[in-house]
One Martini backbone bead per residue (centre of mass of N, CA, C, O) as a GRO file, in nm:
protein
   85
    1MET     BB    1   8.456   8.923  10.459
    2SER     BB    2   8.671   9.135  10.344
    3VAL     BB    3   8.995   9.235  10.386
    4LEU     BB    4   8.916   9.539  10.293
    5GLU     BB    5   8.694   9.611  10.530
    6ASN     BB    6   8.945   9.581  10.735
    7TRP     BB    7   9.220   9.734  10.844
    8ASP     BB    8   9.357   9.517  11.023
    9GLN     BB    9   9.333   9.287  10.818
   10TRP     BB   10   9.492   9.427  10.595
   11LYS     BB   11   9.758   9.456  10.751
   12ASN     BB   12   9.793   9.154  10.809
   13PHE     BB   13   9.798   9.063  10.517
   14LEU     BB   14  10.044   9.233  10.436
   15GLY     BB   15  10.236   9.117  10.649
   16ASP     BB   16  10.234   8.829  10.542
   17ARG     BB   17  10.341   8.897  10.258
   18LEU     BB   18  10.602   9.027  10.356
   19ASP     BB   19  10.718   8.784  10.502
   20ASN     BB   20  10.731   8.605  10.248
   21ALA     BB   21  10.919   8.784  10.081
   22GLN     BB   22  11.154   8.783  10.284
   23ASP     BB   23  11.187   8.471  10.300
   24GLN     BB   24  11.255   8.474   9.972
   25GLY     BB   25  11.468   8.734   9.939
   26MET     BB   26  11.355   9.003   9.907
   27SER     BB   27  11.405   9.312   9.850
   28GLN     BB   28  11.321   9.626   9.939
   29LYS     BB   29  11.299   9.735   9.652
   30VAL     BB   30  11.101   9.520   9.546
   31ILE     BB   31  10.882   9.557   9.756
   32ASN     BB   32  10.826   9.858   9.693
   33SER     BB   33  10.748   9.812   9.398
   34LEU     BB   34  10.509   9.624   9.455
   35ALA     BB   35  10.353   9.823   9.633
   36HIS     BB   36  10.306  10.025   9.405
   37GLN     BB   37  10.150   9.837   9.216
   38VAL     BB   38   9.922   9.774   9.413
   39GLY     BB   39   9.832  10.065   9.465
   40ASP     BB   40   9.760  10.124   9.170
   41TYR     BB   41   9.549   9.907   9.137
   42LEU     BB   42   9.359   9.987   9.368
   43ALA     BB   43   9.304  10.280   9.270
   44LYS     BB   44   9.176  10.175   8.983
   45GLN     BB   45   8.989   9.894   9.085
   46VAL     BB   46   8.921   9.977   9.396
   47ASP     BB   47   8.693  10.028   9.631
   48PRO     BB   48   8.681  10.166   9.913
   49LYS     BB   49   8.590  10.012  10.247
   50ASN     BB   50   8.727  10.249  10.418
   51GLU     BB   51   8.858  10.528  10.556
   52GLN     BB   52   9.159  10.462  10.513
   53GLU     BB   53   9.136  10.391  10.211
   54ARG     BB   54   9.027  10.666  10.124
   55VAL     BB   55   9.271  10.832  10.201
   56LEU     BB   56   9.474  10.681  10.023
   57SER     BB   57   9.324  10.730   9.758
   58ASP     BB   58   9.333  11.039   9.767
   59LEU     BB   59   9.639  11.067   9.782
   60TRP     BB   60   9.709  10.904   9.526
   61SER     BB   61   9.546  11.088   9.318
   62VAL     BB   62   9.756  11.353   9.386
   63ALA     BB   63  10.010  11.205   9.335
   64SER     BB   64  10.300  11.146   9.245
   65GLU     BB   65  10.505  10.896   9.173
   66GLU     BB   66  10.700  10.953   9.405
   67GLU     BB   67  10.477  10.975   9.622
   68GLN     BB   68  10.366  10.690   9.580
   69LYS     BB   69  10.627  10.548   9.663
   70ALA     BB   70  10.620  10.663   9.949
   71ILE     BB   71  10.353  10.541  10.035
   72ALA     BB   72  10.434  10.247   9.989
   73SER     BB   73  10.674  10.250  10.186
   74ILE     BB   74  10.505  10.323  10.436
   75MET     BB   75  10.326  10.072  10.430
   76VAL     BB   76  10.552   9.875  10.477
   77LYS     BB   77  10.635   9.988  10.751
   78LEU     BB   78  10.366   9.952  10.893
   79VAL     BB   79  10.355   9.636  10.865
   80GLU     BB   80  10.624   9.583  11.002
   81ASN     BB   81  10.542   9.719  11.282
   82ASN     BB   82  10.261   9.524  11.293
   83SER     BB   83  10.382   9.264  11.311
   84THR     BB   84  10.326   8.927  11.453
   85HIS     BB   85  10.635   8.797  11.380
   0.00000   0.00000   0.00000
Protein backbone atom coordinates (compact mmCIF):
# COMPACT_ATOMS: atom_id res chain seq x y z
CA MET A 1 0.00 0.00 0.00
CA SER A 2 1.30 3.45 -0.93
CA VAL A 3 1.68 6.06 1.79
CA LEU A 4 -0.71 8.17 -0.31
CA GLU A 5 -3.54 5.64 -0.03
CA ASN A 6 -4.13 6.13 3.71
CA TRP A 7 -4.70 9.63 5.12
CA ASP A 8 -3.22 8.88 8.55
CA GLN A 9 -0.11 7.28 7.01
CA TRP A 10 0.25 10.31 4.72
CA LYS A 11 0.06 12.71 7.67
CA ASN A 12 2.58 10.61 9.63
CA PHE A 13 4.90 10.55 6.61
CA LEU A 14 4.66 14.33 6.28
CA GLY A 15 5.17 14.73 10.02
CA ASP A 16 8.37 12.69 9.88
CA ARG A 17 9.67 14.78 6.98
CA LEU A 18 8.75 17.96 8.84
CA ASP A 19 10.59 16.78 11.96
CA ASN A 20 13.67 16.05 9.82
CA ALA A 21 13.54 19.50 8.21
CA GLN A 22 13.22 21.21 11.58
CA ASP A 23 16.04 19.11 13.03
CA GLN A 24 18.25 20.27 10.16
CA GLY A 25 17.49 23.89 11.02
CA MET A 26 15.14 24.81 8.18
CA SER A 27 13.12 27.92 8.89
CA GLN A 28 9.33 27.91 8.90
CA LYS A 29 9.40 30.09 5.78
CA VAL A 30 11.51 27.53 3.89
CA ILE A 31 9.36 24.66 5.13
CA ASN A 32 6.17 26.41 3.99
CA SER A 33 7.74 27.14 0.60
CA LEU A 34 8.71 23.49 0.18
CA ALA A 35 5.21 22.43 1.25
CA HIS A 36 3.77 24.64 -1.49
CA GLN A 37 6.12 23.10 -4.07
CA VAL A 38 5.15 19.58 -2.96
CA GLY A 39 1.46 20.48 -3.05
CA ASP A 40 1.83 21.88 -6.56
CA TYR A 41 3.65 18.76 -7.73
CA LEU A 42 1.06 16.43 -6.21
CA ALA A 43 -1.82 18.42 -7.71
CA LYS A 44 -0.28 18.23 -11.19
CA GLN A 45 1.26 14.74 -11.16
CA VAL A 46 -0.52 12.46 -8.67
CA ASP A 47 -4.08 11.19 -8.72
CA PRO A 48 -5.66 11.52 -5.25
CA LYS A 49 -5.87 8.13 -3.52
CA ASN A 50 -8.47 8.92 -0.83
CA GLU A 51 -11.32 11.33 -0.08
CA GLN A 52 -9.17 13.77 1.90
CA GLU A 53 -6.62 14.05 -0.89
CA ARG A 54 -9.47 14.58 -3.39
CA VAL A 55 -10.77 17.50 -1.32
CA LEU A 56 -7.28 19.02 -1.12
CA SER A 57 -6.79 18.51 -4.85
CA ASP A 58 -10.13 20.17 -5.64
CA LEU A 59 -9.36 23.11 -3.35
CA TRP A 60 -5.85 23.46 -4.81
CA SER A 61 -7.21 23.49 -8.37
CA VAL A 62 -9.43 26.53 -7.75
CA ALA A 63 -7.11 28.42 -5.39
CA SER A 64 -4.94 31.37 -6.31
CA GLU A 65 -1.21 31.06 -5.64
CA GLU A 66 -1.62 32.92 -2.34
CA GLU A 67 -4.45 30.59 -1.35
CA GLN A 68 -2.33 27.58 -2.31
CA LYS A 69 0.43 28.89 -0.04
CA ALA A 70 -2.14 29.17 2.75
CA ILE A 71 -3.30 25.57 2.13
CA ALA A 72 0.32 24.39 2.24
CA SER A 73 0.94 26.31 5.47
CA ILE A 74 -2.19 24.81 7.02
CA MET A 75 -1.04 21.31 6.05
CA VAL A 76 2.29 22.00 7.80
CA LYS A 77 0.38 23.06 10.92
CA LEU A 78 -1.82 19.97 10.69
CA VAL A 79 1.11 17.58 10.65
CA GLU A 80 2.90 19.58 13.37
CA ASN A 81 -0.15 19.22 15.61
CA ASN A 82 -0.51 15.51 14.80
CA SER A 83 3.19 14.70 15.11
CA THR A 84 3.95 11.70 17.29
CA HIS A 85 7.40 13.10 18.18
